[in-house]
Coordinates of C-alpha atoms and ligand atoms in Angstrom, one line a residue:
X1 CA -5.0 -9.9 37.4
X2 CA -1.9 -7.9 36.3
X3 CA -1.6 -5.8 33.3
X4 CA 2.3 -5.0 34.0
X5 CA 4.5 -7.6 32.5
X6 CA 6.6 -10.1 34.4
X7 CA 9.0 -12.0 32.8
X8 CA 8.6 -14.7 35.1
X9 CA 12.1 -16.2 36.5
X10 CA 11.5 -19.6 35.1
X11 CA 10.9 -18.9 31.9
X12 CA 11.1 -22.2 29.5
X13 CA 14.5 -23.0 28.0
X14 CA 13.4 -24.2 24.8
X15 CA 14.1 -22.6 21.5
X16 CA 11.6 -19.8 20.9
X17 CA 9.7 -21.0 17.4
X18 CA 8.2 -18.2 15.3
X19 CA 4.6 -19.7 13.9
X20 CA 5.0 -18.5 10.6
X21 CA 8.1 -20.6 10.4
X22 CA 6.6 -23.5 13.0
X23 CA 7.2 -26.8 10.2
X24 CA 10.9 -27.3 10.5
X25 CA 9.8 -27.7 14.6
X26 CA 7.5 -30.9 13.9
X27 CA 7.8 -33.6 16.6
X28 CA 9.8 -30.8 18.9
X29 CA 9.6 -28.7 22.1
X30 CA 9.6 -25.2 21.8
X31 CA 7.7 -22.7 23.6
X32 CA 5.9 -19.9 21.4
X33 CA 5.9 -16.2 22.9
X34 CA 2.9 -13.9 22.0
X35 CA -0.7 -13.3 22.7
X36 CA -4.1 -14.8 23.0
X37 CA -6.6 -14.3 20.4
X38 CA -9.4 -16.3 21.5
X39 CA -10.2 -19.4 23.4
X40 CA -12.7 -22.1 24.0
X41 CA -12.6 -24.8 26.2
X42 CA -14.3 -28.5 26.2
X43 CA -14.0 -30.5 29.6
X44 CA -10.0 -31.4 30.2
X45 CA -9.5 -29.2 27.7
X46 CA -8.1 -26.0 26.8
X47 CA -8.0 -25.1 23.1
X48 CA -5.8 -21.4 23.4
X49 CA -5.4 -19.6 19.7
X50 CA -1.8 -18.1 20.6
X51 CA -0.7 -14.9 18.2
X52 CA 3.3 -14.4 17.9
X53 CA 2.7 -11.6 15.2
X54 CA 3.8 -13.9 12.5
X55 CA 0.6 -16.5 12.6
X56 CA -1.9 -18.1 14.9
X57 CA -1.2 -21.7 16.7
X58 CA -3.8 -23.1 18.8
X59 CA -2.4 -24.9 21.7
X60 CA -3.9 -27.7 23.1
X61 CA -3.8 -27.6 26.8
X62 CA -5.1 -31.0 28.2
X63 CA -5.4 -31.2 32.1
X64 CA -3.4 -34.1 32.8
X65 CA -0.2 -32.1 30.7
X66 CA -0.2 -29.2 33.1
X67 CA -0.6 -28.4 36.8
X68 CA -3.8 -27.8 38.3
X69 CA -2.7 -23.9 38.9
X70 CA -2.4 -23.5 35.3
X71 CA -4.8 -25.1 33.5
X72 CA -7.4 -23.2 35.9
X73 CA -5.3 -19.7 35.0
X74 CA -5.9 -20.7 31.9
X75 CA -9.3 -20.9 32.3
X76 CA -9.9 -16.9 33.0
X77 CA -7.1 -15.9 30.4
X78 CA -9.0 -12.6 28.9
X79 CA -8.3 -11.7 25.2
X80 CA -4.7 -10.0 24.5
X81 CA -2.9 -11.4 27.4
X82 CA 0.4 -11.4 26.6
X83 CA 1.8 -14.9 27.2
X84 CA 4.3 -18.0 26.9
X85 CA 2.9 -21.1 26.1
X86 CA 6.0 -24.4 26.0
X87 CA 4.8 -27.6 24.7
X88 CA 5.6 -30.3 21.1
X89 CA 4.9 -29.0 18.3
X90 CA 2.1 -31.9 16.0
X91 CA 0.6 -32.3 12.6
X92 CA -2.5 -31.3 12.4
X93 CA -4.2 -31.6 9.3
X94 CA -7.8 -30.3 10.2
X95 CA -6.3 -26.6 11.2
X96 CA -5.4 -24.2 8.4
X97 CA -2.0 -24.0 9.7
X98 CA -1.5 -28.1 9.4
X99 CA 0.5 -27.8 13.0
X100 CA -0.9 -27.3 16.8
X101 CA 1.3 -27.0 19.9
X102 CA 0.3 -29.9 22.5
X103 CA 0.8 -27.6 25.3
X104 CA 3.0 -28.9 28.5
X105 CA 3.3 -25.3 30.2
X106 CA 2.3 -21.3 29.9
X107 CA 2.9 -18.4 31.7
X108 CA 1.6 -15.7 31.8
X109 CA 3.4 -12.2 31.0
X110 CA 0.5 -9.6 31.5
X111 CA -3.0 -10.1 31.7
X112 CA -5.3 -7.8 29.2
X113 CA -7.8 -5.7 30.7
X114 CA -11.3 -7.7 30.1
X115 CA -13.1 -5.0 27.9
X116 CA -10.9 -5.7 25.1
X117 CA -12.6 -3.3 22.8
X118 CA -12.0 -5.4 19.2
X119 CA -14.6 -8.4 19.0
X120 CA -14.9 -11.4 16.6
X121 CA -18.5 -8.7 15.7
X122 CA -18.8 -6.8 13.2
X123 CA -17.7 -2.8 14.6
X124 CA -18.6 0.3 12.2
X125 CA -15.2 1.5 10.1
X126 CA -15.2 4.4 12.4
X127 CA -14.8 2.9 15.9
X128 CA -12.2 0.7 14.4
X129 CA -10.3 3.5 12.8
X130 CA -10.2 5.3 16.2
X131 CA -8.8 1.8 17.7
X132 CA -6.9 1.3 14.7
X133 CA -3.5 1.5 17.4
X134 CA -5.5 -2.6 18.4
X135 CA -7.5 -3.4 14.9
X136 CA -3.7 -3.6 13.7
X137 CA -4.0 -6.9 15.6
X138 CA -6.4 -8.7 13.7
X139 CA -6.2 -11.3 11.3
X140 CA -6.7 -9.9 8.2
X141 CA -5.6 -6.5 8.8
X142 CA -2.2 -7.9 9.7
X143 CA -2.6 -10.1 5.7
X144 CA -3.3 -6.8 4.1
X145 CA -0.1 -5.3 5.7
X146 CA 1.9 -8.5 5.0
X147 CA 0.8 -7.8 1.0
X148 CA 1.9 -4.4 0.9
X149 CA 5.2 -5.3 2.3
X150 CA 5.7 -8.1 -0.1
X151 CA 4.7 -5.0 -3.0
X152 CA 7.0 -3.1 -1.6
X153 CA 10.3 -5.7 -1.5
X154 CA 9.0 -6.0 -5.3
X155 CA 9.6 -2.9 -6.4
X156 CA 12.6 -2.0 -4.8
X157 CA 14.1 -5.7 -6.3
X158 CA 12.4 -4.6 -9.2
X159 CA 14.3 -1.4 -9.9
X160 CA 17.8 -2.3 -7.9
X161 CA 17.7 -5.3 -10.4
X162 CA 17.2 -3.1 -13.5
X163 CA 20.1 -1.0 -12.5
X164 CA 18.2 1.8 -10.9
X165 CA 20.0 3.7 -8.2
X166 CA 17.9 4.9 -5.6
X167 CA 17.8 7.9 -4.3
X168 CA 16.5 9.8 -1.9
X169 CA 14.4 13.4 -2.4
X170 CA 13.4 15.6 0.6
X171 CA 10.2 16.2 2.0
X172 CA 10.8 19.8 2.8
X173 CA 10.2 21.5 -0.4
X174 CA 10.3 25.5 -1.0
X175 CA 7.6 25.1 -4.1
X176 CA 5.3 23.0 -5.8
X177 CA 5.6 20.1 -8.0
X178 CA 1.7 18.8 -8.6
X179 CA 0.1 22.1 -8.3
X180 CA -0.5 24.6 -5.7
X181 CA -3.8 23.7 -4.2
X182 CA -2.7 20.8 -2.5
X183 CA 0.1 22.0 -0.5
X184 CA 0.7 21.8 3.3
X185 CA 2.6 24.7 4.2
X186 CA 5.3 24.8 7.2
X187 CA 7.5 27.9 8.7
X188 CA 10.5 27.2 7.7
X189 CA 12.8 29.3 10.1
X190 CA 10.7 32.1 9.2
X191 CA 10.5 31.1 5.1
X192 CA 7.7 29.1 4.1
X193 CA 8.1 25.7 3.0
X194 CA 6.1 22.8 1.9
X195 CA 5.4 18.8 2.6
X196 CA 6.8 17.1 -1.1
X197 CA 3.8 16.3 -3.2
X198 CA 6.2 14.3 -5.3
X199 CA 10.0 13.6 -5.6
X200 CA 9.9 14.0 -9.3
X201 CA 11.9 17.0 -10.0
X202 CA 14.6 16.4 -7.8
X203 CA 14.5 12.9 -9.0
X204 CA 15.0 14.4 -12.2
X205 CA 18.6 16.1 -11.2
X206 CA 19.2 12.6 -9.8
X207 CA 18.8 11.2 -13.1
X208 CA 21.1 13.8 -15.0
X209 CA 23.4 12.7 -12.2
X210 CA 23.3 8.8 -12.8
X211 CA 21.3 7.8 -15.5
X212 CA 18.6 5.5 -14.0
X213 CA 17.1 6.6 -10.7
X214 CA 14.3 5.9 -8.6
X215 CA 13.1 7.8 -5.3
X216 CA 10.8 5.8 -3.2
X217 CA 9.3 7.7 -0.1
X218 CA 6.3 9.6 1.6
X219 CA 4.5 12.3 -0.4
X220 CA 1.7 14.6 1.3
X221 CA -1.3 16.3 -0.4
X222 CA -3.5 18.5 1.3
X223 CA -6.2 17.0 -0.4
X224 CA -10.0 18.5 0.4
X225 CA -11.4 15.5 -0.9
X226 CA -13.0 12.6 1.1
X227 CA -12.9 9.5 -1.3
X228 CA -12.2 5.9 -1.3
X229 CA -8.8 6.5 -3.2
X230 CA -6.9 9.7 -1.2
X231 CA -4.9 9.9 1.7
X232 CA -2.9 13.3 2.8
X233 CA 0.0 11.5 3.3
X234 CA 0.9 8.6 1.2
X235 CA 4.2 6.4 -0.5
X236 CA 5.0 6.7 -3.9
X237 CA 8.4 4.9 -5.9
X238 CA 8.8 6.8 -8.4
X239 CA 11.2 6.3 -11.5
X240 CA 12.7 8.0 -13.7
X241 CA 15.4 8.2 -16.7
X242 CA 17.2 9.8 -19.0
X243 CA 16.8 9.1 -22.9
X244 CA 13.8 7.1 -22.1
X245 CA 10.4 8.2 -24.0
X246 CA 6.8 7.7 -23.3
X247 CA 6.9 4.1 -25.0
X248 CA 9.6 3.4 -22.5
X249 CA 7.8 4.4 -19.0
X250 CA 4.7 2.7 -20.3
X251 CA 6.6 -0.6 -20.6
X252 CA 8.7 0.3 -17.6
X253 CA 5.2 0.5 -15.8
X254 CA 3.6 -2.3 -16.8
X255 CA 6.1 -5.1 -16.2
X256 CA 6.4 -3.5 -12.4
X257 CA 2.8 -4.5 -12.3
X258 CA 3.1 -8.1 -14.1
X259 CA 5.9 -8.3 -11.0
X260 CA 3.8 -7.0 -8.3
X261 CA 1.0 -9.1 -9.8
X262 CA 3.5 -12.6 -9.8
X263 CA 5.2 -12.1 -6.1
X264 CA 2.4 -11.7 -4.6
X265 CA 0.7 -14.5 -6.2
X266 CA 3.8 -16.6 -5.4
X267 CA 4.3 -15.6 -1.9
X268 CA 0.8 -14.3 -0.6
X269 CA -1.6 -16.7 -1.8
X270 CA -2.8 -17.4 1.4
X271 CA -3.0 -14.1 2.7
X272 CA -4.9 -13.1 -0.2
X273 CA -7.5 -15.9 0.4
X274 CA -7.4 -14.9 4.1
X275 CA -8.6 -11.1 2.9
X276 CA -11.2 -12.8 0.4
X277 CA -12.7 -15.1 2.9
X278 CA -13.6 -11.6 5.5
X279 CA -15.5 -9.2 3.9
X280 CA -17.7 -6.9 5.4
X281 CA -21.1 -6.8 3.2
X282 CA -20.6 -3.7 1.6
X283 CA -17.7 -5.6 0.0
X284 CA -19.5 -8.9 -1.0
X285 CA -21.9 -6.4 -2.7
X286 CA -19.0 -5.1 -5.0
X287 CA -18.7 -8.8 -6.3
X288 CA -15.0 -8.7 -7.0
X289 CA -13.3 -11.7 -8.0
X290 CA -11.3 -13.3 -5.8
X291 CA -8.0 -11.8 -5.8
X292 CA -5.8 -14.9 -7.1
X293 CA -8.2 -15.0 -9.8
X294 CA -8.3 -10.9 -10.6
X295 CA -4.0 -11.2 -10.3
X296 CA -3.6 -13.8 -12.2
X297 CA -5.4 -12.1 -15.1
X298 CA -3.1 -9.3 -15.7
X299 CA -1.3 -9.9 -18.7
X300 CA 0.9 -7.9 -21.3
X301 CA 0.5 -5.9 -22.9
X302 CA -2.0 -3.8 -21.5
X303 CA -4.7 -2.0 -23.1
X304 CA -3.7 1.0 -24.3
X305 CA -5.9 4.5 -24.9
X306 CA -5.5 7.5 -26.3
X307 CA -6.9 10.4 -24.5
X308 CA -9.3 10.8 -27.3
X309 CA -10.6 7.4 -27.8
X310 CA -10.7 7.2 -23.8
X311 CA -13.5 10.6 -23.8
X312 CA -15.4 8.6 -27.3
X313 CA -15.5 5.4 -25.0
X314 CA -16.6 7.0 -22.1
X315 CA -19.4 8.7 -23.9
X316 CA -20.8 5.2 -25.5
X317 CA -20.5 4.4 -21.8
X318 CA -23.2 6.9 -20.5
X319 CA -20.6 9.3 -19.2
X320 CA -20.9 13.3 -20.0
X321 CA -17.8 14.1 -19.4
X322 CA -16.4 17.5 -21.9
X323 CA -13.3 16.4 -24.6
X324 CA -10.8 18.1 -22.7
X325 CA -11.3 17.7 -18.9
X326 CA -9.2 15.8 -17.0
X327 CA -11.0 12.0 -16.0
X328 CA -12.6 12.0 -12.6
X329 CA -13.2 9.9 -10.4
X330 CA -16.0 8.2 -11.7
X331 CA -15.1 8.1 -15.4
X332 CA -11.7 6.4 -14.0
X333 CA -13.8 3.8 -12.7
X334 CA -16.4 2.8 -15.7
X335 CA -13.0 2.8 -18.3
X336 CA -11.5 0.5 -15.6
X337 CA -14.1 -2.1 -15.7
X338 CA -13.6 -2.5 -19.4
X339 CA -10.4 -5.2 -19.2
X340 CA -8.7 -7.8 -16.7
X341 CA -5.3 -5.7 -17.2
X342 CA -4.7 -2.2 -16.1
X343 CA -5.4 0.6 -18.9
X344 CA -2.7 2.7 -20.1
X345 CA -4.5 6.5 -21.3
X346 CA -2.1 8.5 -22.4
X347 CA -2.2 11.8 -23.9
X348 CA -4.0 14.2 -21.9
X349 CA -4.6 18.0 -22.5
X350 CA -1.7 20.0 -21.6
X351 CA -4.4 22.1 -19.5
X352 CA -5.2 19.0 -17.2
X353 CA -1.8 18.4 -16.2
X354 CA 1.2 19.6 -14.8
X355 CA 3.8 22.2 -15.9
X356 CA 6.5 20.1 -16.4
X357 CA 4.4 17.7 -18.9
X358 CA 6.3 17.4 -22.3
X359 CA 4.2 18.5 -25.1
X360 CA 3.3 16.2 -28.2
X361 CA 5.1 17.0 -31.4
X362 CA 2.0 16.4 -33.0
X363 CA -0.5 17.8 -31.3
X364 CA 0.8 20.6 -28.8
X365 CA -2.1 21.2 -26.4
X366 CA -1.6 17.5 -25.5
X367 CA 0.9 15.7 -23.3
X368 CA 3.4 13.3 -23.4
X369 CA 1.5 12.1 -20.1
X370 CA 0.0 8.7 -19.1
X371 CA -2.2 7.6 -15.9
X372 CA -2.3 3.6 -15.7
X373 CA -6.2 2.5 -14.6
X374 CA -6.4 -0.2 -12.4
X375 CA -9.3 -3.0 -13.0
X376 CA -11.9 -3.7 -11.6
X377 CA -13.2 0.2 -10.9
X378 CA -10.2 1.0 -9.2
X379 CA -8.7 3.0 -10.9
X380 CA -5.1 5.4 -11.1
X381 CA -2.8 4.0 -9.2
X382 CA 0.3 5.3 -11.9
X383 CA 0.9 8.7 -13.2
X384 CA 3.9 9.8 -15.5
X385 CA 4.9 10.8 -18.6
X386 CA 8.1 12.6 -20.5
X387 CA 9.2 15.2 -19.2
X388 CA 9.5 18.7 -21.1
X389 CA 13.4 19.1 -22.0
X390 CA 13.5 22.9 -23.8
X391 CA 14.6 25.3 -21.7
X392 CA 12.2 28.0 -23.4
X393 CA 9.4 25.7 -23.6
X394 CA 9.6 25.3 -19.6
X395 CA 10.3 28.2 -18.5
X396 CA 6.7 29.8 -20.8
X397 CA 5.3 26.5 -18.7
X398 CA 6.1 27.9 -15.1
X399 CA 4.7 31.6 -16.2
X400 CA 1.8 30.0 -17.4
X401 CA 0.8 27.9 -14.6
X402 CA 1.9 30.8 -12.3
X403 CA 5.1 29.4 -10.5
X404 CA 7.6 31.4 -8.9
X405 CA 10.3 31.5 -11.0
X406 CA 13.5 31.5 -8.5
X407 CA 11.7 28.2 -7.2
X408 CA 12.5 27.0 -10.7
X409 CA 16.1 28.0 -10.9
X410 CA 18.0 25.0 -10.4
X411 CA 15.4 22.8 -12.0
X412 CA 15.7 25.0 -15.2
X413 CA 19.4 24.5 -15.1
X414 CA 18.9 21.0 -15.5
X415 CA 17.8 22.1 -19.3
X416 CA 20.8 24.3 -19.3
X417 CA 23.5 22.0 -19.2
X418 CA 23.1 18.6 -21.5
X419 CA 19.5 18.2 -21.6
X420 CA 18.5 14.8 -22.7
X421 CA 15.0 13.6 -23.5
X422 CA 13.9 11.8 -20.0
X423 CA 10.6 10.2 -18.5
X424 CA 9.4 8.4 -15.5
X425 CA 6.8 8.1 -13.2
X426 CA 5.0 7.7 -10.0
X427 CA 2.9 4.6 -8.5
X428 CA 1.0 5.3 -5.4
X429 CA 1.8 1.8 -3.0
X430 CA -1.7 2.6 -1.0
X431 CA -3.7 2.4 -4.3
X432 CA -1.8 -0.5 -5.5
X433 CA -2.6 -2.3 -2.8
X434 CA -6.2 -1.4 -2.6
X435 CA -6.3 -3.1 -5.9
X436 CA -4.2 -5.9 -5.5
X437 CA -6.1 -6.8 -1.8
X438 CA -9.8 -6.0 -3.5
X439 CA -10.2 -3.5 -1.0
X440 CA -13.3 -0.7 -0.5
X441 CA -10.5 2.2 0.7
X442 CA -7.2 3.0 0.7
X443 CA -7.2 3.5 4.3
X444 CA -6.7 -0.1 5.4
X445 CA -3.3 -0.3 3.0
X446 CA -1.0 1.7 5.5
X447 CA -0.9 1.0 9.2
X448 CA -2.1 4.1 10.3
X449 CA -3.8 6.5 7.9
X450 CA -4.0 10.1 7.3
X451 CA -7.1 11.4 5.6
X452 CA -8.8 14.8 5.5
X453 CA -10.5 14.6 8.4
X454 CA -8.0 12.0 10.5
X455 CA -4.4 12.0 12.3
X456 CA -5.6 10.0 15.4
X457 CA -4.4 7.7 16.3
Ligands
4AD501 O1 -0.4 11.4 -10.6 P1 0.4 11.9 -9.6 O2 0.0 13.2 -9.0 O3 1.9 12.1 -10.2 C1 3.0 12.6 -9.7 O4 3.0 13.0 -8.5 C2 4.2 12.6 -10.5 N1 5.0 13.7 -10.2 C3 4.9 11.3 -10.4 C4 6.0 11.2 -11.3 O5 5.9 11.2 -12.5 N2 7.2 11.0 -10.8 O6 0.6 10.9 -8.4 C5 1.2 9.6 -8.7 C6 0.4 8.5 -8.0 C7 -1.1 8.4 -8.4 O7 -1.2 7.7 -9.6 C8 -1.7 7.7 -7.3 O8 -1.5 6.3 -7.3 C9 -0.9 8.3 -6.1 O9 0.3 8.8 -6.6 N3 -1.6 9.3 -5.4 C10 -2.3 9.2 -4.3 N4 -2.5 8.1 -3.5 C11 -3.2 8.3 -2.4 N5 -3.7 9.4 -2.0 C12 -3.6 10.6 -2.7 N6 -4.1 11.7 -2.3 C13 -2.8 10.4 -3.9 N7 -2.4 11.3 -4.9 C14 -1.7 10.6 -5.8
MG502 MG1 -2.3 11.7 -11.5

């Protein structure tokens, strides 16, 4: 056994075929490079499941196709040996892919240490976060991944096609944009400085600047809280535009979902059944429905709730919560439940939200704010809202919420010279993919997750 690679001298010369894209090889030799994922074997017969990253192929390795050395090396392959396998690539209708590789040759690259720690078993959510660096590796963890990227080709089409410019904010930020609580600090060559929490206000210059912008990148929170829906460091798009209103980011918001919703119908159907067909029991419990069907539900427009009617719902629904206080968690979850389509609540109490929150004309210690509810109990996944555009009005807001005003200087002269009414938002991609993938945590939407209490691996 050898766990260094060696690209052996003789290696096939055949073109290399990636599985995912194995159909226009029918009736052809090609060799397949990649890994083994499992094996079983039946007399004169090897049946090898190789993984190229792309998709799984199992090659059929017959004795008579092969010399004696290999098919007996093939015999003691271990799990996760790295490998090439050569051979013509055949129908197949019986195995989900509808193609298997009638091997002819392998060789082997490195051999995987035998204790393999990731079996076909069941493992506690713990043990597989800390192998997370290997879980990576498995089936549906690599369908959840292929989901979010598909989310995330969406909304950058989305918004380059709607004549957004994007736009790039930093992450080292001298003051707060969602509150001070939820800060991690850094020295800053002796100056202190912070990890973004959002993009938003200088997203906000960048829309003085060019009209339509949107900002698409990782935001941290220090967030103290251990729940199914936070992460310390997560990615965010977030929009934003000048002379648009509440109205506008509302409708903004929800045909990015009725997209996100139709691409990955369209091009992740069966990644989507792959995710549906392994669930722990935990999950089966939560009796979701299966995520074509959920997806395919959403439909505009969306339900939409006024703060107010949001706290009288809640309270026919059993909940206690005070007219005034912002929605937790839980109250998030039993509004959620109520449709097939994302709620829209908008409105909230000034108090509740953050200094920068336009006021209602109507109704001052209210907001020009909306959060967007997943459904299903999942809850936000979009927050946003106009932003306030008076000069006085803001700069009574960053007294009031205690801000350092020199922070504040450049973002007030955004007021100072042609302010315009503007609006936008922020959907987090972690959430939206806990949704979209009927997942029980966020933490299986990124490849490797920060929470509270983890940065390893
Ligand atoms: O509601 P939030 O805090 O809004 C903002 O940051 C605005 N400045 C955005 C804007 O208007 N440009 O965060 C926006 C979204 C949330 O709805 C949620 O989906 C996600 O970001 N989010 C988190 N996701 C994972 N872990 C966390 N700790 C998150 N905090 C927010
Ligand atoms: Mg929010």
């Amino acid at each position: 056994m050898s766990l260094s690679p060696t690209l052996p001298m003789a290696l096939p010369d055949l073109p290399v075929a990636r599985v995912a894209e194995i159909a226009p090889f029918d009736g052809q030799r090609v060799q397949i490079r990649g890994w083994l994922y499992g094996r079983r074997s039946k007399g004169k017969l090897h049946f090898l499941q190789v993984r190229d990253g792309s998709g799984i192929i199992q090659a059929v390795m017959f004795k008579g196709d092969v010399d004696e050395a290999t098919f007996q090396r093939a015999d003691h392959l271990t799990q996760e040996t790295s490998l090439i396998v050569s051979g013509t690539v055949r129908r197949d209708e019986r195995s989900p892919l509808g193609f298997e590789l009638a091997c002819d040759g392998m060789v082997v690259v490195a051999d995987a240490a035998p204790d393999y720690p990731i079996s076909p078993k069941e493992h506690g959510v713990a043990f597989l976060m800390d192998h997370r660096h290997l879980w990576l590796r498995s089936r549906r963890q690599g369908a959840i991944l292929k989901v979010r990227a598909r989310i995330i080709k969406t909304i950058r089409d989305f918004f380059d096609g709607r004549g957004f410019l994007l736009v790039d904010t930093p992450i080292f930020t001298p003051a707060a944009c969602e509150g001070t609580s939820t800060l991690f600090e850094t020295d800053y060559h002796g100056t202190k400085a912070y990890l973004s929490q959002s993009g938003q206000l200088y997203n906000e210059a960048d829309a003085m600047a060019f009209g339509k912008v949107y900002t698409f990148g990782p935001t941290f929170r220090a967030e103290k809280s251990k729940t199914r829906r936070h992460l310390t460091e997560f990615w965010m798009v977030e929009p934003e535009a000048a002379f648009m209103d509440l109205d506008g980011t509302m409708e903004l918001a929800e045909d990015l979902i009725c997209t996100i919703c139709r691409d990955v119908l369209a091009d992740c159907g069966s990644e989507l059944d792959l995710i549906d067909s392994i669930r722990s029991e935990a999950e089966q419990d939560r009796q979701l429905k299966p995520r074509r069907e959920a997806l395919a539900a959403v439909h505009k427009p969306f339900p939409r709730l006024d703060y107010k009617d949001a706290i009288r719902r809640l309270h026919e629904l059993g909940s206690d919560i005070p007219d005034g206080d912002d929605l937790g968690g839980d109250d998030e979850t039993i509004l959620s439940r109520e449709n097939d389509s994302p709620t829209l609540v908008y409105g909230y109490p000034a108090e509740v939200k953050a200094f920068y929150m336009k006021r209602r004309p109507d109704d001052p210690d209210r907001t020009l704010s909306v959060d967007m509810l997943a459904p299903e109990g999942y809850g936000e996944i979009i927050g946003g809202g106009q932003r306030e555009d008076d000069y006085d009005t803001l700069v009574a807001a960053i007294h009031k919420h205690g801000l350092p005003m020199e922070a504040f200087d450049w973002y007030l002269d955004l007021r100072k010279y042609g302010s315009v009414p503007h609006a936008g938002f922020g959907l987090g991609v972690e959430r939206t993919v806990a949704w979209v993938c009927g997942l029980p945590h966020v933490r299986e939407t990124i490849p490797f997750a920060r929470l509270m209490d983890r940065i390893h691996p």
